PDB file of C-alpha atoms and ligand atoms in Angstrom:
ATOM      1  CA  UNK A  15      -3.980 -36.008 -42.601  1.00 70.00           C
ATOM      2  CA  UNK A  16      -1.890 -37.902 -40.112  1.00 83.00           C
ATOM      3  CA  UNK A  17       1.135 -36.838 -38.090  1.00 88.00           C
ATOM      4  CA  UNK A  18       4.116 -39.144 -37.695  1.00 94.00           C
ATOM      5  CA  UNK A  19       6.919 -38.860 -35.167  1.00 96.00           C
ATOM      6  CA  UNK A  20      10.594 -39.595 -34.739  1.00 97.00           C
ATOM      7  CA  UNK A  21      12.096 -39.779 -31.268  1.00 98.00           C
ATOM      8  CA  UNK A  22      14.682 -37.081 -30.638  1.00 98.00           C
ATOM      9  CA  UNK A  23      15.260 -36.974 -26.852  1.00 98.00           C
ATOM     10  CA  UNK A  24      14.193 -39.652 -24.379  1.00 98.00           C
ATOM     11  CA  UNK A  25      12.571 -39.159 -20.996  1.00 98.00           C
ATOM     12  CA  UNK A  26      15.756 -40.407 -19.291  1.00 98.00           C
ATOM     13  CA  UNK A  27      17.987 -37.976 -21.171  1.00 98.00           C
ATOM     14  CA  UNK A  28      15.696 -35.107 -20.173  1.00 98.00           C
ATOM     15  CA  UNK A  29      15.700 -36.193 -16.526  1.00 98.00           C
ATOM     16  CA  UNK A  30      19.500 -36.421 -16.387  1.00 98.00           C
ATOM     17  CA  UNK A  31      20.070 -33.095 -18.093  1.00 98.00           C
ATOM     18  CA  UNK A  32      17.651 -31.249 -15.814  1.00 98.00           C
ATOM     19  CA  UNK A  33      19.678 -32.515 -12.859  1.00 98.00           C
ATOM     20  CA  UNK A  34      22.827 -30.979 -14.344  1.00 98.00           C
ATOM     21  CA  UNK A  35      21.130 -27.673 -15.088  1.00 98.00           C
ATOM     22  CA  UNK A  36      19.557 -27.538 -11.610  1.00 98.00           C
ATOM     23  CA  UNK A  37      23.007 -28.050 -10.045  1.00 98.00           C
ATOM     24  CA  UNK A  38      24.419 -25.189 -12.111  1.00 98.00           C
ATOM     25  CA  UNK A  39      21.569 -22.916 -10.992  1.00 98.00           C
ATOM     26  CA  UNK A  40      22.091 -23.949  -7.345  1.00 98.00           C
ATOM     27  CA  UNK A  41      25.773 -23.047  -7.596  1.00 98.00           C
ATOM     28  CA  UNK A  42      25.149 -19.685  -9.265  1.00 98.00           C
ATOM     29  CA  UNK A  43      22.431 -18.587  -6.826  1.00 98.00           C
ATOM     30  CA  UNK A  44      24.057 -19.772  -3.608  1.00 98.00           C
ATOM     31  CA  UNK A  45      22.858 -17.608  -0.706  1.00 98.00           C
ATOM     32  CA  UNK A  46      20.066 -16.108  -2.814  1.00 98.00           C
ATOM     33  CA  UNK A  47      16.488 -17.040  -3.593  1.00 98.00           C
ATOM     34  CA  UNK A  48      14.679 -17.167  -6.887  1.00 98.00           C
ATOM     35  CA  UNK A  49      11.599 -15.723  -8.509  1.00 98.00           C
ATOM     36  CA  UNK A  50      10.730 -18.208 -11.231  1.00 98.00           C
ATOM     37  CA  UNK A  51       8.679 -17.020 -14.187  1.00 98.00           C
ATOM     38  CA  UNK A  52       7.300 -19.850 -16.261  1.00 98.00           C
ATOM     39  CA  UNK A  53       6.421 -18.919 -19.826  1.00 97.00           C
ATOM     40  CA  UNK A  54       3.067 -20.517 -20.577  1.00 96.00           C
ATOM     41  CA  UNK A  55       1.965 -22.745 -22.000  1.00 94.00           C
ATOM     42  CA  UNK A  56       4.963 -24.657 -23.268  1.00 96.00           C
ATOM     43  CA  UNK A  57       7.190 -24.355 -20.191  1.00 98.00           C
ATOM     44  CA  UNK A  58       4.750 -25.728 -17.621  1.00 98.00           C
ATOM     45  CA  UNK A  59       6.142 -29.257 -17.619  1.00 98.00           C
ATOM     46  CA  UNK A  60       9.785 -28.164 -17.689  1.00 98.00           C
ATOM     47  CA  UNK A  61       9.143 -25.663 -14.886  1.00 98.00           C
ATOM     48  CA  UNK A  62       7.533 -28.348 -12.706  1.00 98.00           C
ATOM     49  CA  UNK A  63      10.455 -30.708 -13.249  1.00 98.00           C
ATOM     50  CA  UNK A  64      13.133 -28.032 -12.839  1.00 98.00           C
ATOM     51  CA  UNK A  65      11.913 -26.441  -9.607  1.00 98.00           C
ATOM     52  CA  UNK A  66      11.627 -29.866  -7.977  1.00 98.00           C
ATOM     53  CA  UNK A  67      15.323 -30.469  -8.669  1.00 98.00           C
ATOM     54  CA  UNK A  68      16.502 -27.108  -7.253  1.00 98.00           C
ATOM     55  CA  UNK A  69      17.877 -26.693  -3.752  1.00 98.00           C
ATOM     56  CA  UNK A  70      18.012 -22.898  -3.903  1.00 98.00           C
ATOM     57  CA  UNK A  71      14.856 -21.445  -2.295  1.00 98.00           C
ATOM     58  CA  UNK A  72      12.146 -20.468  -4.766  1.00 98.00           C
ATOM     59  CA  UNK A  73      10.176 -17.565  -3.239  1.00 97.00           C
ATOM     60  CA  UNK A  74       7.704 -17.149  -6.046  1.00 97.00           C
ATOM     61  CA  UNK A  75       6.592 -19.119  -9.072  1.00 98.00           C
ATOM     62  CA  UNK A  76       4.615 -16.907 -11.395  1.00 98.00           C
ATOM     63  CA  UNK A  77       3.477 -17.332 -14.985  1.00 98.00           C
ATOM     64  CA  UNK A  78       3.308 -15.198 -18.075  1.00 97.00           C
ATOM     65  CA  UNK A  79       1.955 -15.907 -21.516  1.00 95.00           C
ATOM     66  CA  UNK A  80       3.591 -14.294 -24.504  1.00 86.00           C
ATOM     67  CA  UNK A  81       2.802 -15.210 -28.075  1.00 75.00           C
ATOM     68  CA  UNK A  82       4.765 -14.626 -31.230  1.00 65.00           C
ATOM     69  CA  UNK A  83       4.300 -17.866 -33.040  1.00 52.00           C
ATOM     70  CA  UNK A  84       1.580 -19.494 -35.144  1.00 47.00           C
ATOM     71  CA  UNK A  85       1.673 -23.051 -36.499  1.00 45.00           C
ATOM     72  CA  UNK A  86       5.013 -24.060 -37.968  1.00 52.00           C
ATOM     73  CA  UNK A  87       6.303 -20.596 -38.819  1.00 47.00           C
ATOM     74  CA  UNK A  88       7.096 -17.605 -36.653  1.00 48.00           C
ATOM     75  CA  UNK A  89       5.035 -14.583 -37.618  1.00 46.00           C
ATOM     76  CA  UNK A  90       7.189 -12.281 -35.584  1.00 51.00           C
ATOM     77  CA  UNK A  91       4.123 -10.877 -33.873  1.00 58.00           C
ATOM     78  CA  UNK A  92       4.561 -10.408 -30.164  1.00 63.00           C
ATOM     79  CA  UNK A  93       1.797 -10.072 -27.634  1.00 81.00           C
ATOM     80  CA  UNK A  94       1.584 -10.291 -23.837  1.00 83.00           C
ATOM     81  CA  UNK A  95      -1.539 -12.354 -23.252  1.00 91.00           C
ATOM     82  CA  UNK A  96      -1.233 -13.003 -19.524  1.00 96.00           C
ATOM     83  CA  UNK A  97       0.796 -10.879 -17.153  1.00 94.00           C
ATOM     84  CA  UNK A  98       2.438 -11.672 -13.809  1.00 97.00           C
ATOM     85  CA  UNK A  99       0.459 -11.388 -10.606  1.00 97.00           C
ATOM     86  CA  UNK A 100       3.513 -10.452  -8.525  1.00 97.00           C
ATOM     87  CA  UNK A 101       5.918  -7.510  -8.343  1.00 98.00           C
ATOM     88  CA  UNK A 102       9.455  -8.507  -9.365  1.00 98.00           C
ATOM     89  CA  UNK A 103      11.186  -5.286  -8.282  1.00 98.00           C
ATOM     90  CA  UNK A 104      14.486  -6.127  -6.586  1.00 98.00           C
ATOM     91  CA  UNK A 105      14.079  -9.859  -7.257  1.00 98.00           C
ATOM     92  CA  UNK A 106      16.437 -12.361  -8.843  1.00 98.00           C
ATOM     93  CA  UNK A 107      14.293 -13.516 -11.741  1.00 98.00           C
ATOM     94  CA  UNK A 108      14.738 -16.756 -13.622  1.00 98.00           C
ATOM     95  CA  UNK A 109      12.684 -16.962 -16.820  1.00 98.00           C
ATOM     96  CA  UNK A 110      11.871 -20.587 -17.584  1.00 98.00           C
ATOM     97  CA  UNK A 111      11.130 -21.125 -21.280  1.00 97.00           C
ATOM     98  CA  UNK A 112      10.337 -24.209 -23.346  1.00 97.00           C
ATOM     99  CA  UNK A 113      12.280 -23.404 -26.493  1.00 97.00           C
ATOM    100  CA  UNK A 114      14.134 -20.494 -28.025  1.00 95.00           C
ATOM    101  CA  UNK A 115      13.633 -20.359 -31.756  1.00 92.00           C
ATOM    102  CA  UNK A 116      13.928 -16.952 -33.426  1.00 89.00           C
ATOM    103  CA  UNK A 117      14.300 -15.460 -29.942  1.00 90.00           C
ATOM    104  CA  UNK A 118      11.705 -12.750 -30.567  1.00 84.00           C
ATOM    105  CA  UNK A 119       9.344 -13.908 -27.821  1.00 83.00           C
ATOM    106  CA  UNK A 120      12.009 -14.042 -25.206  1.00 91.00           C
ATOM    107  CA  UNK A 121      13.635 -10.751 -26.133  1.00 87.00           C
ATOM    108  CA  UNK A 122      10.287  -8.986 -25.736  1.00 83.00           C
ATOM    109  CA  UNK A 123       9.749 -10.680 -22.438  1.00 90.00           C
ATOM    110  CA  UNK A 124      13.219  -9.989 -21.080  1.00 92.00           C
ATOM    111  CA  UNK A 125      13.042  -6.291 -22.021  1.00 88.00           C
ATOM    112  CA  UNK A 126       9.590  -6.042 -20.439  1.00 87.00           C
ATOM    113  CA  UNK A 127      10.762  -7.689 -17.220  1.00 94.00           C
ATOM    114  CA  UNK A 128      13.870  -5.508 -16.974  1.00 94.00           C
ATOM    115  CA  UNK A 129      11.624  -2.426 -17.103  1.00 91.00           C
ATOM    116  CA  UNK A 130      10.100  -3.604 -13.802  1.00 96.00           C
ATOM    117  CA  UNK A 131      13.461  -3.193 -12.038  1.00 98.00           C
ATOM    118  CA  UNK A 132      14.354  -6.694 -10.872  1.00 98.00           C
ATOM    119  CA  UNK A 133      17.838  -7.205  -9.404  1.00 98.00           C
ATOM    120  CA  UNK A 134      18.731  -9.722 -12.089  1.00 98.00           C
ATOM    121  CA  UNK A 135      17.157 -11.605 -14.972  1.00 98.00           C
ATOM    122  CA  UNK A 136      18.441 -14.894 -16.312  1.00 98.00           C
ATOM    123  CA  UNK A 137      16.993 -17.309 -18.844  1.00 98.00           C
ATOM    124  CA  UNK A 138      16.695 -21.057 -18.516  1.00 98.00           C
ATOM    125  CA  UNK A 139      15.379 -22.950 -21.518  1.00 98.00           C
ATOM    126  CA  UNK A 140      14.697 -26.627 -22.084  1.00 98.00           C
ATOM    127  CA  UNK A 141      15.591 -26.447 -25.785  1.00 98.00           C
ATOM    128  CA  UNK A 142      17.533 -24.039 -27.941  1.00 98.00           C
ATOM    129  CA  UNK A 143      17.542 -23.771 -31.737  1.00 97.00           C
ATOM    130  CA  UNK A 144      20.401 -21.292 -32.248  1.00 97.00           C
ATOM    131  CA  UNK A 145      20.421 -21.711 -36.042  1.00 96.00           C
ATOM    132  CA  UNK A 146      16.993 -20.027 -36.197  1.00 93.00           C
ATOM    133  CA  UNK A 147      17.894 -16.928 -34.209  1.00 94.00           C
ATOM    134  CA  UNK A 148      16.985 -13.516 -35.646  1.00 89.00           C
ATOM    135  CA  UNK A 149      17.592 -11.441 -32.515  1.00 89.00           C
ATOM    136  CA  UNK A 150      20.591 -11.400 -30.204  1.00 93.00           C
ATOM    137  CA  UNK A 151      19.655 -13.521 -27.219  1.00 95.00           C
ATOM    138  CA  UNK A 152      21.477 -16.397 -25.502  1.00 96.00           C
ATOM    139  CA  UNK A 153      20.107 -18.483 -22.633  1.00 98.00           C
ATOM    140  CA  UNK A 154      22.060 -18.592 -19.383  1.00 98.00           C
ATOM    141  CA  UNK A 155      20.995 -22.211 -18.927  1.00 98.00           C
ATOM    142  CA  UNK A 156      20.012 -24.594 -21.700  1.00 98.00           C
ATOM    143  CA  UNK A 157      19.263 -28.306 -21.511  1.00 98.00           C
ATOM    144  CA  UNK A 158      19.480 -29.251 -25.188  1.00 98.00           C
ATOM    145  CA  UNK A 159      20.746 -27.527 -28.303  1.00 98.00           C
ATOM    146  CA  UNK A 160      18.722 -28.904 -31.199  1.00 97.00           C
ATOM    147  CA  UNK A 161      18.847 -28.635 -34.992  1.00 96.00           C
ATOM    148  CA  UNK A 162      16.267 -26.767 -37.056  1.00 95.00           C
ATOM    149  CA  UNK A 163      13.467 -29.311 -36.669  1.00 95.00           C
ATOM    150  CA  UNK A 164       9.931 -28.822 -35.393  1.00 95.00           C
ATOM    151  CA  UNK A 165       9.627 -30.771 -32.153  1.00 97.00           C
ATOM    152  CA  UNK A 166       6.728 -31.720 -29.914  1.00 98.00           C
ATOM    153  CA  UNK A 167       6.301 -33.232 -26.476  1.00 98.00           C
ATOM    154  CA  UNK A 168       7.531 -32.298 -23.032  1.00 98.00           C
ATOM    155  CA  UNK A 169       5.191 -29.296 -23.108  1.00 98.00           C
ATOM    156  CA  UNK A 170       5.780 -28.351 -26.737  1.00 98.00           C
ATOM    157  CA  UNK A 171       2.822 -28.478 -29.089  1.00 97.00           C
ATOM    158  CA  UNK A 172       1.866 -28.596 -32.707  1.00 95.00           C
ATOM    159  CA  UNK A 173      -1.452 -26.695 -32.991  1.00 93.00           C
ATOM    160  CA  UNK A 174      -2.136 -27.376 -29.341  1.00 94.00           C
ATOM    161  CA  UNK A 175      -1.495 -31.106 -29.528  1.00 96.00           C
ATOM    162  CA  UNK A 176       1.174 -33.499 -28.236  1.00 97.00           C
ATOM    163  CA  UNK A 177       2.302 -31.508 -25.173  1.00 98.00           C
ATOM    164  CA  UNK A 178       1.689 -34.588 -23.034  1.00 98.00           C
ATOM    165  CA  UNK A 179       4.461 -36.733 -24.561  1.00 98.00           C
ATOM    166  CA  UNK A 180       7.102 -37.547 -21.946  1.00 98.00           C
ATOM    167  CA  UNK A 181       9.827 -37.494 -24.597  1.00 98.00           C
ATOM    168  CA  UNK A 182      10.637 -35.103 -27.419  1.00 98.00           C
ATOM    169  CA  UNK A 183       9.822 -36.041 -30.987  1.00 98.00           C
ATOM    170  CA  UNK A 184      10.204 -34.547 -34.424  1.00 97.00           C
ATOM    171  CA  UNK A 185       6.785 -34.160 -36.003  1.00 93.00           C
ATOM    172  CA  UNK A 186       6.042 -34.742 -39.666  1.00 88.00           C
ATOM    173  CA  UNK A 187       2.676 -33.962 -41.175  1.00 80.00           C
ATOM    174  CA  UNK A 188       1.779 -36.136 -44.139  1.00 72.00           C
ATOM    175  CA  UNK A 189      -0.905 -34.721 -46.366  1.00 62.00           C
ATOM    176  CA  UNK A 190      -2.451 -37.949 -47.538  1.00 49.00           C
TER     177      UNK A 190
HETATM  178  P1  LIG B 289      10.520 -17.473 -30.956  1.00 59.82           P
HETATM  179  O1  LIG B 289       9.962 -16.147 -30.604  1.00 59.82           O
HETATM  180  O2  LIG B 289      10.652 -17.641 -32.442  1.00 59.82           O
HETATM  181  O3  LIG B 289      11.812 -17.795 -30.248  1.00 59.82           O
HETATM  182  O4  LIG B 289       9.410 -18.530 -30.594  1.00 59.82           O
HETATM  183  C1  LIG B 289       9.459 -19.268 -29.476  1.00 59.82           C
HETATM  184  C2  LIG B 289       8.147 -19.997 -29.307  1.00 59.82           C
HETATM  185  O5  LIG B 289       7.760 -20.652 -30.519  1.00 59.82           O
HETATM  186  C3  LIG B 289       8.309 -21.095 -28.299  1.00 59.82           C
HETATM  187  O6  LIG B 289       8.071 -20.642 -27.003  1.00 59.82           O
HETATM  188  C4  LIG B 289       7.324 -22.119 -28.788  1.00 59.82           C
HETATM  189  O7  LIG B 289       6.046 -21.840 -28.266  1.00 59.82           O
HETATM  190  C5  LIG B 289       7.305 -21.953 -30.279  1.00 59.82           C
HETATM  191  N1  LIG B 289       8.196 -22.914 -30.945  1.00 59.82           N
HETATM  192  C6  LIG B 289       9.374 -22.663 -31.558  1.00 59.82           C
HETATM  193  N2  LIG B 289       9.917 -23.783 -32.065  1.00 59.82           N
HETATM  194  C7  LIG B 289       9.064 -24.769 -31.749  1.00 59.82           C
HETATM  195  C8  LIG B 289       9.086 -26.197 -31.988  1.00 59.82           C
HETATM  196  O8  LIG B 289      10.005 -26.793 -32.577  1.00 59.82           O
HETATM  197  N3  LIG B 289       8.025 -26.885 -31.498  1.00 59.82           N
HETATM  198  C9  LIG B 289       6.991 -26.297 -30.828  1.00 59.82           C
HETATM  199  N4  LIG B 289       6.943 -24.989 -30.582  1.00 59.82           N
HETATM  200  C10 LIG B 289       7.965 -24.228 -31.043  1.00 59.82           C
HETATM  201 MG1  LIG B 290       6.874 -20.607 -25.473  1.00 59.82          MG
END
């Protein structure tokens, strides 16, 4: 069994788009500071790139791990596997996500975070697959809207692999 790949988004395209998204965030949060919540594991590379392009002060970068996805198909099962280590009460929270697919993971997370009484919660995602949505959730910031393809790289994995690719590729698994 061997995986093959097709390039979807280049490193340069990602770099340029993050600059645009960071500028939008800077404008929207002028005079404020941010609590960034990176959704592990997939968002770790995007979070690192994004925060380094922001001018708005980032007071806290915390992480959370929420699972609702196995292999190539969403099971719809949601579980908080690693919680925050900081209190977000009264904070302006920016959730940084790798990809929004069905939206189940993020909806769970957003509802959970709202229950902790932050001042605001917004969502920034690297990739959005709106055609796959089963719950009503829209990112406030999105780098790339993509078709219904399974992608890897830039933090995104297939069974734990390929997160290290600097670009984004469509993965195909051939069974011979
Ligand atoms: P959702 O709850 O269906 O929105 O699932 C979102 C999660 O599924 C993401 O955070 C990813 O971990 C994973 N996921 C969804 N689509 C892809 C993909 O194309 N490649 C890799 N992981 C994906
Ligand atoms: Mg994720």
